[in-house]
Short mmCIF file of C-alpha atoms in Angstrom, two decimals:
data_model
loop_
_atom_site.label_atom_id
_atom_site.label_comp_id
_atom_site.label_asym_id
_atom_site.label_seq_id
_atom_site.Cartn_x
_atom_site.Cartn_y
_atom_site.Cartn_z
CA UNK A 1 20.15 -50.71 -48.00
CA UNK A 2 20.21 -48.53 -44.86
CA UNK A 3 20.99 -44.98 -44.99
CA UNK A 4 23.15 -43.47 -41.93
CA UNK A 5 22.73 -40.86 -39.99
CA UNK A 6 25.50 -39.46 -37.34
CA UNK A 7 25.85 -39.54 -33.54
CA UNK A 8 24.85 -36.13 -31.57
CA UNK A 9 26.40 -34.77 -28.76
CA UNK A 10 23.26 -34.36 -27.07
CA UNK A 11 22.59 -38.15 -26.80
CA UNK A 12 26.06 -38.64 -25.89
CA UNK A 13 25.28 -36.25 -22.75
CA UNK A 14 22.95 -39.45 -21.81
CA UNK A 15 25.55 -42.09 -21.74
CA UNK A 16 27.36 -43.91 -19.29
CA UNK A 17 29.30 -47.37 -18.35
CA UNK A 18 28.15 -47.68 -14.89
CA UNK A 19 26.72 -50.59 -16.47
CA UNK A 20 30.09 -52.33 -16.78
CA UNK A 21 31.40 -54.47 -13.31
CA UNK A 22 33.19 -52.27 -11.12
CA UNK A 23 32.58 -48.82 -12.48
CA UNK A 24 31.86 -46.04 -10.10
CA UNK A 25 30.17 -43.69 -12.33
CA UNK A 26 31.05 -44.23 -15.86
CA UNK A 27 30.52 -40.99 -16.65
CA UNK A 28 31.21 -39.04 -19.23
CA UNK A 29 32.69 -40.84 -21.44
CA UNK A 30 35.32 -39.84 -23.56
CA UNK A 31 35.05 -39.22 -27.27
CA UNK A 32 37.18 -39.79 -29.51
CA UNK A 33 35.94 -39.14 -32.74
CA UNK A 34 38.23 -39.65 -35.95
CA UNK A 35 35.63 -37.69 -38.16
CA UNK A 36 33.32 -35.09 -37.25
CA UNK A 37 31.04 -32.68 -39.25
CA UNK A 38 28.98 -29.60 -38.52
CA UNK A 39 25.65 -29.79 -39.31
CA UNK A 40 22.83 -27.34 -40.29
CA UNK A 41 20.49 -27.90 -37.63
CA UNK A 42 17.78 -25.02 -37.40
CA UNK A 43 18.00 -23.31 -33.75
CA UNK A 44 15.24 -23.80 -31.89
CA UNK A 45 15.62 -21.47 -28.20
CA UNK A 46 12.56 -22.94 -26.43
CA UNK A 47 13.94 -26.39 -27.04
CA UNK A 48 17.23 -25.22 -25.70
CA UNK A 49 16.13 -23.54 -22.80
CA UNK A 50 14.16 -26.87 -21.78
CA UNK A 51 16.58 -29.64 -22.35
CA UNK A 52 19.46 -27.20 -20.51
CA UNK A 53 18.19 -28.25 -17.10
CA UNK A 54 17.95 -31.80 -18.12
CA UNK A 55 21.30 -31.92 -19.46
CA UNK A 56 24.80 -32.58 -17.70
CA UNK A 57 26.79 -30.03 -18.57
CA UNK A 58 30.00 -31.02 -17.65
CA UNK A 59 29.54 -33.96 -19.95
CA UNK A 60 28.59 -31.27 -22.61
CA UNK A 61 32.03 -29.42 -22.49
CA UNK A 62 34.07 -32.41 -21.51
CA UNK A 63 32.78 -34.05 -24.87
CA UNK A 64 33.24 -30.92 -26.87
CA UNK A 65 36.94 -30.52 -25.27
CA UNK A 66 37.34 -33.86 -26.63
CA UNK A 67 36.96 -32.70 -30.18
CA UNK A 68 39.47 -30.17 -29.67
CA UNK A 69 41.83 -31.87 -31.87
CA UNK A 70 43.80 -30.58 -34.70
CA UNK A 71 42.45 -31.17 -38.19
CA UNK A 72 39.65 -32.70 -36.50
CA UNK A 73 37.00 -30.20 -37.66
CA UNK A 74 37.49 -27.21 -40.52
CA UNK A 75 34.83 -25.12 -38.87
CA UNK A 76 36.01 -23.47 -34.97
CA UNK A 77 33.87 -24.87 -32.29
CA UNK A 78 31.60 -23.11 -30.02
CA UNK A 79 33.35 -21.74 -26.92
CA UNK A 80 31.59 -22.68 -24.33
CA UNK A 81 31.71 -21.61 -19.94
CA UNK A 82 32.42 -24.13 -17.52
CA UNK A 83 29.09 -23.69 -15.94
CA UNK A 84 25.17 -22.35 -17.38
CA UNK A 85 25.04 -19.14 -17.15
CA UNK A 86 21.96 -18.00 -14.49
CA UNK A 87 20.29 -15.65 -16.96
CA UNK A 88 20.78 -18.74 -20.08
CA UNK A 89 16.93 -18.33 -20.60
CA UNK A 90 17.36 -15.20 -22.44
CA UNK A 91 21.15 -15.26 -22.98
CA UNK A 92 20.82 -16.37 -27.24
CA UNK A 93 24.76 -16.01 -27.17
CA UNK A 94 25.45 -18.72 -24.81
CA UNK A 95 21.87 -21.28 -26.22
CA UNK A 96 23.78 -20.22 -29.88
CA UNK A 97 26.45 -22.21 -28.78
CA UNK A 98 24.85 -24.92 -26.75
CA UNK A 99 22.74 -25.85 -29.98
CA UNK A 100 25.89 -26.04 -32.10
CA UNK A 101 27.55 -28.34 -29.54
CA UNK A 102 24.77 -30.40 -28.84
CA UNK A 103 22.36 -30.44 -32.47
CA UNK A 104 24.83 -29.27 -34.88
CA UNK A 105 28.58 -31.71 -34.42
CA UNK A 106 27.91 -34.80 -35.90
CA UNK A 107 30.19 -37.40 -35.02
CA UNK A 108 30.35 -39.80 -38.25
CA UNK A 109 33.00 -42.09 -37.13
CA UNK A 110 35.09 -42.72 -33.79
CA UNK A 111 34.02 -44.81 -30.18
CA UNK A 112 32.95 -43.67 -26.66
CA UNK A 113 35.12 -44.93 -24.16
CA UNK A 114 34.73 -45.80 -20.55
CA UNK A 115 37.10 -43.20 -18.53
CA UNK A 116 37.21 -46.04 -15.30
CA UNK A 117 38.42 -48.70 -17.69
CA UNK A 118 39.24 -47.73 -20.50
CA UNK A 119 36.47 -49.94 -22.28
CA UNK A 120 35.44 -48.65 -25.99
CA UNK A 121 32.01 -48.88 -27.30
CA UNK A 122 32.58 -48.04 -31.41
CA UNK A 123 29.87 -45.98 -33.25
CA UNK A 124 28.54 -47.81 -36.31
CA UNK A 125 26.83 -45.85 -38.66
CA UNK A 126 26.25 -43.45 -36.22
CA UNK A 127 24.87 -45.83 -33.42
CA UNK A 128 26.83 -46.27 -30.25
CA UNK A 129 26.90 -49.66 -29.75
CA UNK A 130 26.72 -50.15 -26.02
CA UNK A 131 26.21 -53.70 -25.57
CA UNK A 132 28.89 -55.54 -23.19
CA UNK A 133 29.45 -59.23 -22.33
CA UNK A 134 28.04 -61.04 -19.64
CA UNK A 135 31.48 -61.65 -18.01
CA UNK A 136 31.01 -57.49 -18.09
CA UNK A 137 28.69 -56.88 -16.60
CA UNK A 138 27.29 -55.90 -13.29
CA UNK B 1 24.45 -70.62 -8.46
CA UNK B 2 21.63 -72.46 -9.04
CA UNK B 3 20.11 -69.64 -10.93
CA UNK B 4 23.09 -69.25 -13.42
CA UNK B 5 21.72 -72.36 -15.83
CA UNK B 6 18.35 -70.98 -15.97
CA UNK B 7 19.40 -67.45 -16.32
CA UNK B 8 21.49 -68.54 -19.84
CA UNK B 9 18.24 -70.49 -20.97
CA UNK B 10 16.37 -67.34 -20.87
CA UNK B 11 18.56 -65.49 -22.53
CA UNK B 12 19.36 -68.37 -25.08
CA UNK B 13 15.65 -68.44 -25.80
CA UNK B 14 15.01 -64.65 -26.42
CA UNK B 15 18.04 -64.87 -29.01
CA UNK B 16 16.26 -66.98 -30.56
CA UNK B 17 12.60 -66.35 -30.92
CA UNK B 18 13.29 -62.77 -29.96
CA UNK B 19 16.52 -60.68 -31.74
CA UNK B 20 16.98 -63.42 -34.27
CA UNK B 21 13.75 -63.03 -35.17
CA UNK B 22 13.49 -59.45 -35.58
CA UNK B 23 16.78 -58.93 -37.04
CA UNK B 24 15.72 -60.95 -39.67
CA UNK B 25 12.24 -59.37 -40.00
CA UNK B 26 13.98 -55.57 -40.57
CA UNK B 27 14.20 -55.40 -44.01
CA UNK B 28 10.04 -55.69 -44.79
CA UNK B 29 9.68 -53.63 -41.37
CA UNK B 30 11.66 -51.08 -43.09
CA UNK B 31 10.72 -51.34 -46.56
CA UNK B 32 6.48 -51.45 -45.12
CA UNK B 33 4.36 -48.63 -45.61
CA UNK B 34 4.57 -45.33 -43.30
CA UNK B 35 3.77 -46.65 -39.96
CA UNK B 36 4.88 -50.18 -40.51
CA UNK B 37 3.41 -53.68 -40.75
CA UNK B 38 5.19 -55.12 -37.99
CA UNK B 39 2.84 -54.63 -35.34
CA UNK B 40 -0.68 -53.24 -35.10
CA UNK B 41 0.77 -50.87 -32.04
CA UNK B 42 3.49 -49.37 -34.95
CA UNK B 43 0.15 -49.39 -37.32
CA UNK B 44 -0.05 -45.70 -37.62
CA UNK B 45 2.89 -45.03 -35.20
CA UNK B 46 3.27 -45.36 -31.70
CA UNK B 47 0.19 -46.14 -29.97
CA UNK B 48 -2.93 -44.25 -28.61
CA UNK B 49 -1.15 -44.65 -24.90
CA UNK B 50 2.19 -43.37 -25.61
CA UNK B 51 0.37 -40.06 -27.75
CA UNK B 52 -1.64 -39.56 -24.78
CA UNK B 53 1.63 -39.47 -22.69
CA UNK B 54 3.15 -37.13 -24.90
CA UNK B 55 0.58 -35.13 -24.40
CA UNK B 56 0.19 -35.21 -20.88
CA UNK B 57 3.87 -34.02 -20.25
CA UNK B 58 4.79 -30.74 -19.85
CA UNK B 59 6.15 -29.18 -23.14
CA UNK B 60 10.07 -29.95 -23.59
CA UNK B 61 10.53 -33.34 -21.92
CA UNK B 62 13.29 -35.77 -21.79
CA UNK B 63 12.13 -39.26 -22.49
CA UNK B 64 13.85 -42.53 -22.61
CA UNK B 65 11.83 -45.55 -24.91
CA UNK B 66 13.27 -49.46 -23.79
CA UNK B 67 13.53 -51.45 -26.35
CA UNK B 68 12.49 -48.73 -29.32
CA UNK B 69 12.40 -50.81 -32.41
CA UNK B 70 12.05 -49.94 -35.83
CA UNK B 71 9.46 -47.12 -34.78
CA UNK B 72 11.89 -45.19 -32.91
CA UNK B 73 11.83 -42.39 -36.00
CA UNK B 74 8.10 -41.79 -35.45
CA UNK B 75 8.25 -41.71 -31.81
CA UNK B 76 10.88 -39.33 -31.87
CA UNK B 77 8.97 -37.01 -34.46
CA UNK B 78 6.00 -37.22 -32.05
CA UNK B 79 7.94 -36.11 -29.34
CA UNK B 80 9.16 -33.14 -31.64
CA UNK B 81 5.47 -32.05 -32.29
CA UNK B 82 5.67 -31.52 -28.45
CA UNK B 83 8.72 -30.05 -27.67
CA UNK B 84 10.47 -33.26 -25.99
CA UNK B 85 13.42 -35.50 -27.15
CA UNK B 86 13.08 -38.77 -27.11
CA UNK B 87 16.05 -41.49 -26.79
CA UNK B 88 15.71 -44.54 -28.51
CA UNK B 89 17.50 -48.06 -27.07
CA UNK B 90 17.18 -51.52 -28.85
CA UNK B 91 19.59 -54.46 -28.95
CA UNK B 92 19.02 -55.08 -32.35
CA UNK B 93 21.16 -52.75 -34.16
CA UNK B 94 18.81 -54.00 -37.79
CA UNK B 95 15.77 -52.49 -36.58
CA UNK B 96 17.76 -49.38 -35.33
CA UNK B 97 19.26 -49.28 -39.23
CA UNK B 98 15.57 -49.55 -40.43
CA UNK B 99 14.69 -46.53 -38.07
CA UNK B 100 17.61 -44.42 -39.55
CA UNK B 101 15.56 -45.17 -42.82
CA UNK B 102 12.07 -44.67 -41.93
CA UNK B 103 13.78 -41.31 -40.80
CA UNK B 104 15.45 -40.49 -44.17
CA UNK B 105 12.18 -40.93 -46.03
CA UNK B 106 10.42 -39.07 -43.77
CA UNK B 107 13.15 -36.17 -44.28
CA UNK B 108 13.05 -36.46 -47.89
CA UNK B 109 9.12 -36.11 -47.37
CA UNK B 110 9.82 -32.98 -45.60
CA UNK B 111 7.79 -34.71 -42.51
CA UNK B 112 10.85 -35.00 -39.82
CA UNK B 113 13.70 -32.52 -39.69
CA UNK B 114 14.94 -33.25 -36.71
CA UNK B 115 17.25 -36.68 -36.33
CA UNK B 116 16.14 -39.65 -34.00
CA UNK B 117 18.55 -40.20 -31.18
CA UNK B 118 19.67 -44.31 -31.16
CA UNK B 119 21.66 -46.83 -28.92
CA UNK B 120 22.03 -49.92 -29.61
CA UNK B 121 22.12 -51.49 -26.14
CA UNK B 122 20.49 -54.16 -23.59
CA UNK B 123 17.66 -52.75 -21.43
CA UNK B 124 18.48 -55.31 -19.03
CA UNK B 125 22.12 -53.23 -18.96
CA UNK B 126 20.82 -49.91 -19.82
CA UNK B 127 23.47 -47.21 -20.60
CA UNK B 128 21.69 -44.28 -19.95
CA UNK B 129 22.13 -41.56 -16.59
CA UNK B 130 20.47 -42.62 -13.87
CA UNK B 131 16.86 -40.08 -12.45
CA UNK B 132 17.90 -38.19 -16.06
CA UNK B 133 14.54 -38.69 -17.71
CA UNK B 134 10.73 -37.40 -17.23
CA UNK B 135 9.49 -39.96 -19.33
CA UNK B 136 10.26 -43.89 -19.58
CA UNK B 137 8.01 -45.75 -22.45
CA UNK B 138 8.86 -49.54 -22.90
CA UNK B 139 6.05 -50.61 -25.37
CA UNK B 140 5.57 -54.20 -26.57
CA UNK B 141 8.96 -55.52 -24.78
CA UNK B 142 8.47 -56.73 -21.23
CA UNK B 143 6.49 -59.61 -22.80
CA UNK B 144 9.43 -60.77 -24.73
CA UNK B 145 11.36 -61.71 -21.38
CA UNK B 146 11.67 -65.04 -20.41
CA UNK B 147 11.50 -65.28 -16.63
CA UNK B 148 9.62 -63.21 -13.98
CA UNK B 149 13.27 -61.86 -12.64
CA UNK B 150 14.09 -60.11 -16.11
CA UNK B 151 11.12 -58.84 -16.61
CA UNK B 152 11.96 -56.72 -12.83
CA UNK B 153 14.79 -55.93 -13.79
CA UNK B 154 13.69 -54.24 -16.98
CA UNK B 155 11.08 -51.90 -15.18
CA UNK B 156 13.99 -51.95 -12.46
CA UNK B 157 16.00 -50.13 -15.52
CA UNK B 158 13.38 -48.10 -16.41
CA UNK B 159 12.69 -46.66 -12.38
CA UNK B 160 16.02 -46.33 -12.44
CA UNK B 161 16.31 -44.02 -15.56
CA UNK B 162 13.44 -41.84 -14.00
CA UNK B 163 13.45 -38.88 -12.18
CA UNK B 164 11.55 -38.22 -8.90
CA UNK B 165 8.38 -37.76 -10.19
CA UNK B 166 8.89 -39.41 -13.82
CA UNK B 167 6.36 -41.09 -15.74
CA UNK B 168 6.52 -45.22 -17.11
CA UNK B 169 4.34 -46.47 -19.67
CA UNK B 170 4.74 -50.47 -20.14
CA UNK B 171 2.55 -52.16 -22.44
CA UNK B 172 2.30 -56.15 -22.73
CA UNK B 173 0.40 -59.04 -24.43
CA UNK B 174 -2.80 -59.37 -22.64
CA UNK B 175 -3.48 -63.03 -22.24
CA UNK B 176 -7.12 -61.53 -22.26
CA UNK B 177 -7.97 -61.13 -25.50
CA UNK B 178 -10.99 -58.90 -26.18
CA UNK B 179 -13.89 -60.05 -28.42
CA UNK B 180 -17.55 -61.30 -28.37
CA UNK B 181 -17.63 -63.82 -26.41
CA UNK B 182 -13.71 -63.05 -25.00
CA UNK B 183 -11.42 -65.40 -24.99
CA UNK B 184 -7.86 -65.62 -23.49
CA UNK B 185 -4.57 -67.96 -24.68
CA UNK B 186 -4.76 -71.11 -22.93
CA UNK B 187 -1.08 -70.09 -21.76
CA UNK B 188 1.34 -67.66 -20.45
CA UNK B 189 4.24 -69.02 -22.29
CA UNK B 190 4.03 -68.95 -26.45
CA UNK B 191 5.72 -68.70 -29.19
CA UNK B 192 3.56 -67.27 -31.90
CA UNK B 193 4.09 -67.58 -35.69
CA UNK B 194 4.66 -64.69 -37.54
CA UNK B 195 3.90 -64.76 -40.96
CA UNK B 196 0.65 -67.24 -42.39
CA UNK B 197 -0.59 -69.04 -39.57
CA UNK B 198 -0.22 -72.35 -40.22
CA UNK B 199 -0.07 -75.05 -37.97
CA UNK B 200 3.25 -75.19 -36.10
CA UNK B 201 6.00 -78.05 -37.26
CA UNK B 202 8.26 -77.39 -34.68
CA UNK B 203 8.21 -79.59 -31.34
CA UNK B 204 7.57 -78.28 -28.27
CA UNK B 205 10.62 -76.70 -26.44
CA UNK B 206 11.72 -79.43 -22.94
CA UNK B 207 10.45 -77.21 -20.04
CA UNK B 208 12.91 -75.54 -17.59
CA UNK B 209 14.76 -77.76 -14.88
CA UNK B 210 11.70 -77.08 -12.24
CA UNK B 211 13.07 -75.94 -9.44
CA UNK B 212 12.70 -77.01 -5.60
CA UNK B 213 8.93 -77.33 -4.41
CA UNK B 214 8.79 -74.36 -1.75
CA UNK B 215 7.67 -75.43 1.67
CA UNK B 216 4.50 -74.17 2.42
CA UNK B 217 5.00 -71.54 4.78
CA UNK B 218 7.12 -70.42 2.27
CA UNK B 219 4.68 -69.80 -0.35
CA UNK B 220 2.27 -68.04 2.09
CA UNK B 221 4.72 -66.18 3.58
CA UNK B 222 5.50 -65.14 -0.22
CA UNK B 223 2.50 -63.74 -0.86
CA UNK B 224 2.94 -61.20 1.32
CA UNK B 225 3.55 -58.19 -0.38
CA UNK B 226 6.75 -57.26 2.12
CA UNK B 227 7.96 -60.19 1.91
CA UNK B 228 7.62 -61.21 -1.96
CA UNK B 229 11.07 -60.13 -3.11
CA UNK B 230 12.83 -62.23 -0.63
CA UNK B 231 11.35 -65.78 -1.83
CA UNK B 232 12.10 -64.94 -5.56
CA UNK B 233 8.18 -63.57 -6.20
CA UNK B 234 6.43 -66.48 -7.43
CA UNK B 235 2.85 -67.11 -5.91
CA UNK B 236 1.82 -63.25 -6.95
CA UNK B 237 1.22 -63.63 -10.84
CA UNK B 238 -3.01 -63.38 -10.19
CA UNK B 239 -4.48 -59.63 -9.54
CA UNK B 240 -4.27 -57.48 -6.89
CA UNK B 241 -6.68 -59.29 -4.53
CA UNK B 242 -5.16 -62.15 -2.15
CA UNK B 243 -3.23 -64.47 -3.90
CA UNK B 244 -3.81 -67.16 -1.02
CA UNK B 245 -5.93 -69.22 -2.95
CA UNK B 246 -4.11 -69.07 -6.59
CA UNK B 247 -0.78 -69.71 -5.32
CA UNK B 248 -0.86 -73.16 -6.85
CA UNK B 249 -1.66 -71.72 -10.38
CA UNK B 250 1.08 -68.54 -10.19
CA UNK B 251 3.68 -70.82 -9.44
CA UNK B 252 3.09 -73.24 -12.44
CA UNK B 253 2.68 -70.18 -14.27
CA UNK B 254 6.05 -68.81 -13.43
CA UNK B 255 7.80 -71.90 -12.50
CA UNK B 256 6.32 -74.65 -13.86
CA UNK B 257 5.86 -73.77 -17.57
CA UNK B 258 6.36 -75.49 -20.44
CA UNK B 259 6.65 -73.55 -23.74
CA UNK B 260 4.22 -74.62 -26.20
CA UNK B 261 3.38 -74.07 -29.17
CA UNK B 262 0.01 -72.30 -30.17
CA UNK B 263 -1.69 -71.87 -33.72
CA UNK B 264 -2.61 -68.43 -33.84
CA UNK B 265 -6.79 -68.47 -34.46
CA UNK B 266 -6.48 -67.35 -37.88
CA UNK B 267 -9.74 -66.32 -38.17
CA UNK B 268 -9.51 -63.38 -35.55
CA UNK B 269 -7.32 -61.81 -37.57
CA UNK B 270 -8.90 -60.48 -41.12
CA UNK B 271 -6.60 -59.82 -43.84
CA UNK B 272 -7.57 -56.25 -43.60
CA UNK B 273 -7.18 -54.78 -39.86
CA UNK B 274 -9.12 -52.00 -38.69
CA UNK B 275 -8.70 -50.31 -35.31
CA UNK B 276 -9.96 -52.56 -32.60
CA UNK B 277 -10.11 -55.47 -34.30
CA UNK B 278 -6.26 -56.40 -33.96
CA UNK B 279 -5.66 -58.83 -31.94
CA UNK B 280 -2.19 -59.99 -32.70
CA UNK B 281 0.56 -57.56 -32.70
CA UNK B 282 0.77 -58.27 -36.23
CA UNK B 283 2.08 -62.05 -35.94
CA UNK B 284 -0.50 -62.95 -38.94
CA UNK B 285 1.38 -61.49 -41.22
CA UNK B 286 -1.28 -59.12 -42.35
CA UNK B 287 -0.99 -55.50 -43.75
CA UNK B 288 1.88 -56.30 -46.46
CA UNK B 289 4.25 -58.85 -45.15
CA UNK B 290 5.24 -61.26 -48.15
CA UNK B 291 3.93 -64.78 -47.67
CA UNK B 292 7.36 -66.07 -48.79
CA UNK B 293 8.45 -64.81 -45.74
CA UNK B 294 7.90 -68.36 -44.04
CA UNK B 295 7.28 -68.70 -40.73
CA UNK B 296 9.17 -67.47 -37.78
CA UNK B 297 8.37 -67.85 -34.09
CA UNK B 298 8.13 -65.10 -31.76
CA UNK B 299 8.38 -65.88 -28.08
CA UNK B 300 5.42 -64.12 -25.91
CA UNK B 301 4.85 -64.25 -22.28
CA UNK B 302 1.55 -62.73 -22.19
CA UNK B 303 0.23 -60.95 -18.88
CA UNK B 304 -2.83 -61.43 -16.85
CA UNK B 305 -4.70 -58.41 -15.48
CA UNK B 306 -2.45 -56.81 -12.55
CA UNK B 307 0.54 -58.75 -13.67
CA UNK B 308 2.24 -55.98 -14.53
CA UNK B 309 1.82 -54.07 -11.36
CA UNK B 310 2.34 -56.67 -9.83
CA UNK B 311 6.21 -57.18 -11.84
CA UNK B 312 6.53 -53.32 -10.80
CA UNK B 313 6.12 -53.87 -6.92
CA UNK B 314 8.82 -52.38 -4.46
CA UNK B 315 11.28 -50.50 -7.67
CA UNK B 316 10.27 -46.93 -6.56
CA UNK B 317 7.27 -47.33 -8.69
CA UNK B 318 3.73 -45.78 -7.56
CA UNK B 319 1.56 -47.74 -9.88
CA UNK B 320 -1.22 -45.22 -10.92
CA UNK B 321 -3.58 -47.14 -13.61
CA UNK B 322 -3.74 -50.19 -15.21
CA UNK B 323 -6.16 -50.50 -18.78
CA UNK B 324 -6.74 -52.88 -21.73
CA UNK B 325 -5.91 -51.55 -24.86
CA UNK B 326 -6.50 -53.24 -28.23
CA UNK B 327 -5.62 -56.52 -26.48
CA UNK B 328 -2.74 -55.08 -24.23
CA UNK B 329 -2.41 -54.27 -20.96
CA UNK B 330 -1.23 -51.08 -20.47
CA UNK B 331 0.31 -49.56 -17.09
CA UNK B 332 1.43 -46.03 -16.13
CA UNK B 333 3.01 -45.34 -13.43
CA UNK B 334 5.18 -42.79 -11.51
CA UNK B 335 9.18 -42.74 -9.74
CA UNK B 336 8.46 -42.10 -6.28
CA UNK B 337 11.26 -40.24 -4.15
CA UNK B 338 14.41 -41.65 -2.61
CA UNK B 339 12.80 -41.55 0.55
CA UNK B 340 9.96 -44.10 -0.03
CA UNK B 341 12.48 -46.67 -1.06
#
């Protein structure tokens, strides 16, 4: 009965395993998406601009890196620097291609995984499922 | 050690009259009427405190809601209206899956463009960054933990997931229940019927194994606020004020209780609800649930006044206000910085 909807790369900027015994930071996690699908999102600056700051974004182009795989995606993805820009508040270039990365690539099927231990977490109709076991955990 | 037993009855019990019931209760929370029937707070969305929150925060917030539920689309189209994002956890990947919905026909409505973000995950074992968020909300959840020590550690989560300076909202049961004259459940420990109130069939759960009687120093020495965490924080479920005198009750309270069963008084809840006049988070059944749904048993600790500042002492957490709303108790509070702690 439920519709789906697909996992963004913005929540995935959230994640971590540090829940998980043992794991120093758990963070990010790797992606590894088997089907992926860009999305018309409308841009939105101001919303860009604000979440930027909030954001980890190292976890942003690790996780886009990730879908850097052949076949993966039909459209090119948004090349992105290694670090925000100091003038990204009125750079629309560079929030352009945040939005894409973070709103627009909809991961429909794949799993986060834990980079410490290797620990997947699949994404079910485009929910992470992030629960562990109690011999797991912390 | 000795904890370990105790620690799988609670969470044995909340699978049961918590996620078992609530997976099962998806479907009619999903297929109810915009706003949902499944709670009087998810009424016409998320309630008057968390709005006011929204409000109160600084255009383009990050915000992090415990234990979302199947309101997690209308919180996060709230948050839109404002310029924040809101991430939604539960454990119950149903009422996730009825979000996703209430989100589609929202779309279709043209009402909500923009997705809701969803985890499934325990808040107990919270996968999100640590000081990432302005905003924490954790409505209607802390009272469906079992024992005094999860209930910490889910506002523990939720300090955690703050920054310096962040804002928590927690709102609980009130075990005062508004009304003229006002009356309160004659206990802190229920499980509530949800669907007709009728009177309950099923026994009585055995209590918990009761632990050791604490010496008395002990207990005084406990109810000193430095000293609280170390002896395991019971003799400090009463208000603010000195807890000398009601350390006797807070113990049975937290300690001592048995889990019984209590009749809902049907006649406080009309078939019709209007605002203020809700008492019961919706366990009636009112507002559209189908009677054939039976009867399923929700477990409830409900808090006294200051209970829940009280649960949110030495986590970071500068408790600001404490107010009854529509027969919760409501607290906001604020992540202080590293350096307090």
């Amino acid at each position: 009965i439920f519709k789906i909807s697909n996992m963004k790369l913005i929540l995935h900027n959230m994640l971590t395993s540090a829940m998980i015994k043992g794991v120093k930071k758990g963070y990010p996690l790797l992606l590894r998406a088997t089907k992926v699908e860009l999305q018309p999102v409308e841009f939105d600056a101001g919303f860009v601009v604000h979440m930027l700051p909030r954001l980890d974004w190292s976890g942003v182009t690790a996780a886009v890196q990730c879908l850097n795989q052949p076949d993966l995606l039909q459209d090119p993805l948004p090349e992105l620097p290694p670090t925000v820009p100091d003038d990204y508040a009125n750079n629309e270039d560079f929030l352009r291609k945040a939005h894409i990365a973070l709103m627009q690539l909809d991961v429909i099927e794949g799993c986060l995984v834990c980079p410490e231990t290797g620990r997947e977490f699949p994404i079910a109709k485009g929910i992470p499922n992030m629960l562990i076991n109690d011999n797991e955990a912390a | 050690q000795q904890q370990r037993p105790a620690a799988e009855a609670e969470a044995a019990l909340e699978e049961r009259f918590v996620h078992r019931v609530y997976s099962c209760m998806a479907p009619a929370l999903a297929c109810a009427d915009e706003g949902g029937s499944g709670g009087c707070a998810n009424r016409r969305g998320p309630p008057a405190c968390v709005r006011d929150l929204l409000r109160d925060l600084p255009p383009g917030c990050l915000l992090a809601d415990l234990g979302c539920g199947h309101s997690a689309a209308a919180l996060s189209r709230l948050a839109a209206a404002r310029g924040h994002l809101a991430v939604g956890a539960d454990i119950c990947l149903d009422l996730l899956l009825a979000a996703n919905d209430d989100w589609h026909r929202r779309r279709s409505r043209g009402r909500q463009r923009r997705q809701p973000l969803l985890v499934q995950a325990d808040v107990l074992r919270c996968p999100l960054r640590s000081a990432a968020f302005d905003a924490v909300t954790c409505v209607s959840v802390v009272h469906h933990l079992a024992s005094r020590d999860r209930r910490r550690r889910l506002l523990a989560e939720a300090a955690r997931l703050l920054r310096p300076g962040g804002r928590l909202l927690v709102t609980a049961w009130a075990f005062e229940q508004p009304g003229r004259p006002a009356r309160s459940f004659n206990c802190q420990d229920l499980l509530v019927p949800w669907g007709a109130p009728e009177p309950p069939q099923t026994p009585a759960l055995p209590p918990p194994p009761k632990p050791p009687p604490r010496p008395a120093w002990q207990r005084r020495l406990s109810s000193l606020p430095l000293l609280a965490g170390l002896f395991g924080g019971g003799g400090s479920g009463g208000g603010s004020g000195d807890c000398q005198a009601d350390s006797s009750d807070c113990e049975s309270d937290s300690s001592d209780c048995e889990f019984r069963i209590r009749e809902f008084p049907a006649s406080s809840c009309p078939r019709r609800h209007t605002a203020g006049d809700c008492l019961c988070d919706g366990a009636c059944g009112a507002a559209g649930a189908p009677a054939s749904e039976g009867r399923r048993l929700r477990y409830y600790h409900v808090f006294r006044q200051g209970e829940l500042a009280d649960c949110a002492r030495n986590l970071g957490l500068d408790c600001l206000r404490e107010w009854h709303e529509q027969g919760n108790w409501c607290l906001s509070a604020r992540r202080m910085p590293p350096s307090y702690y």
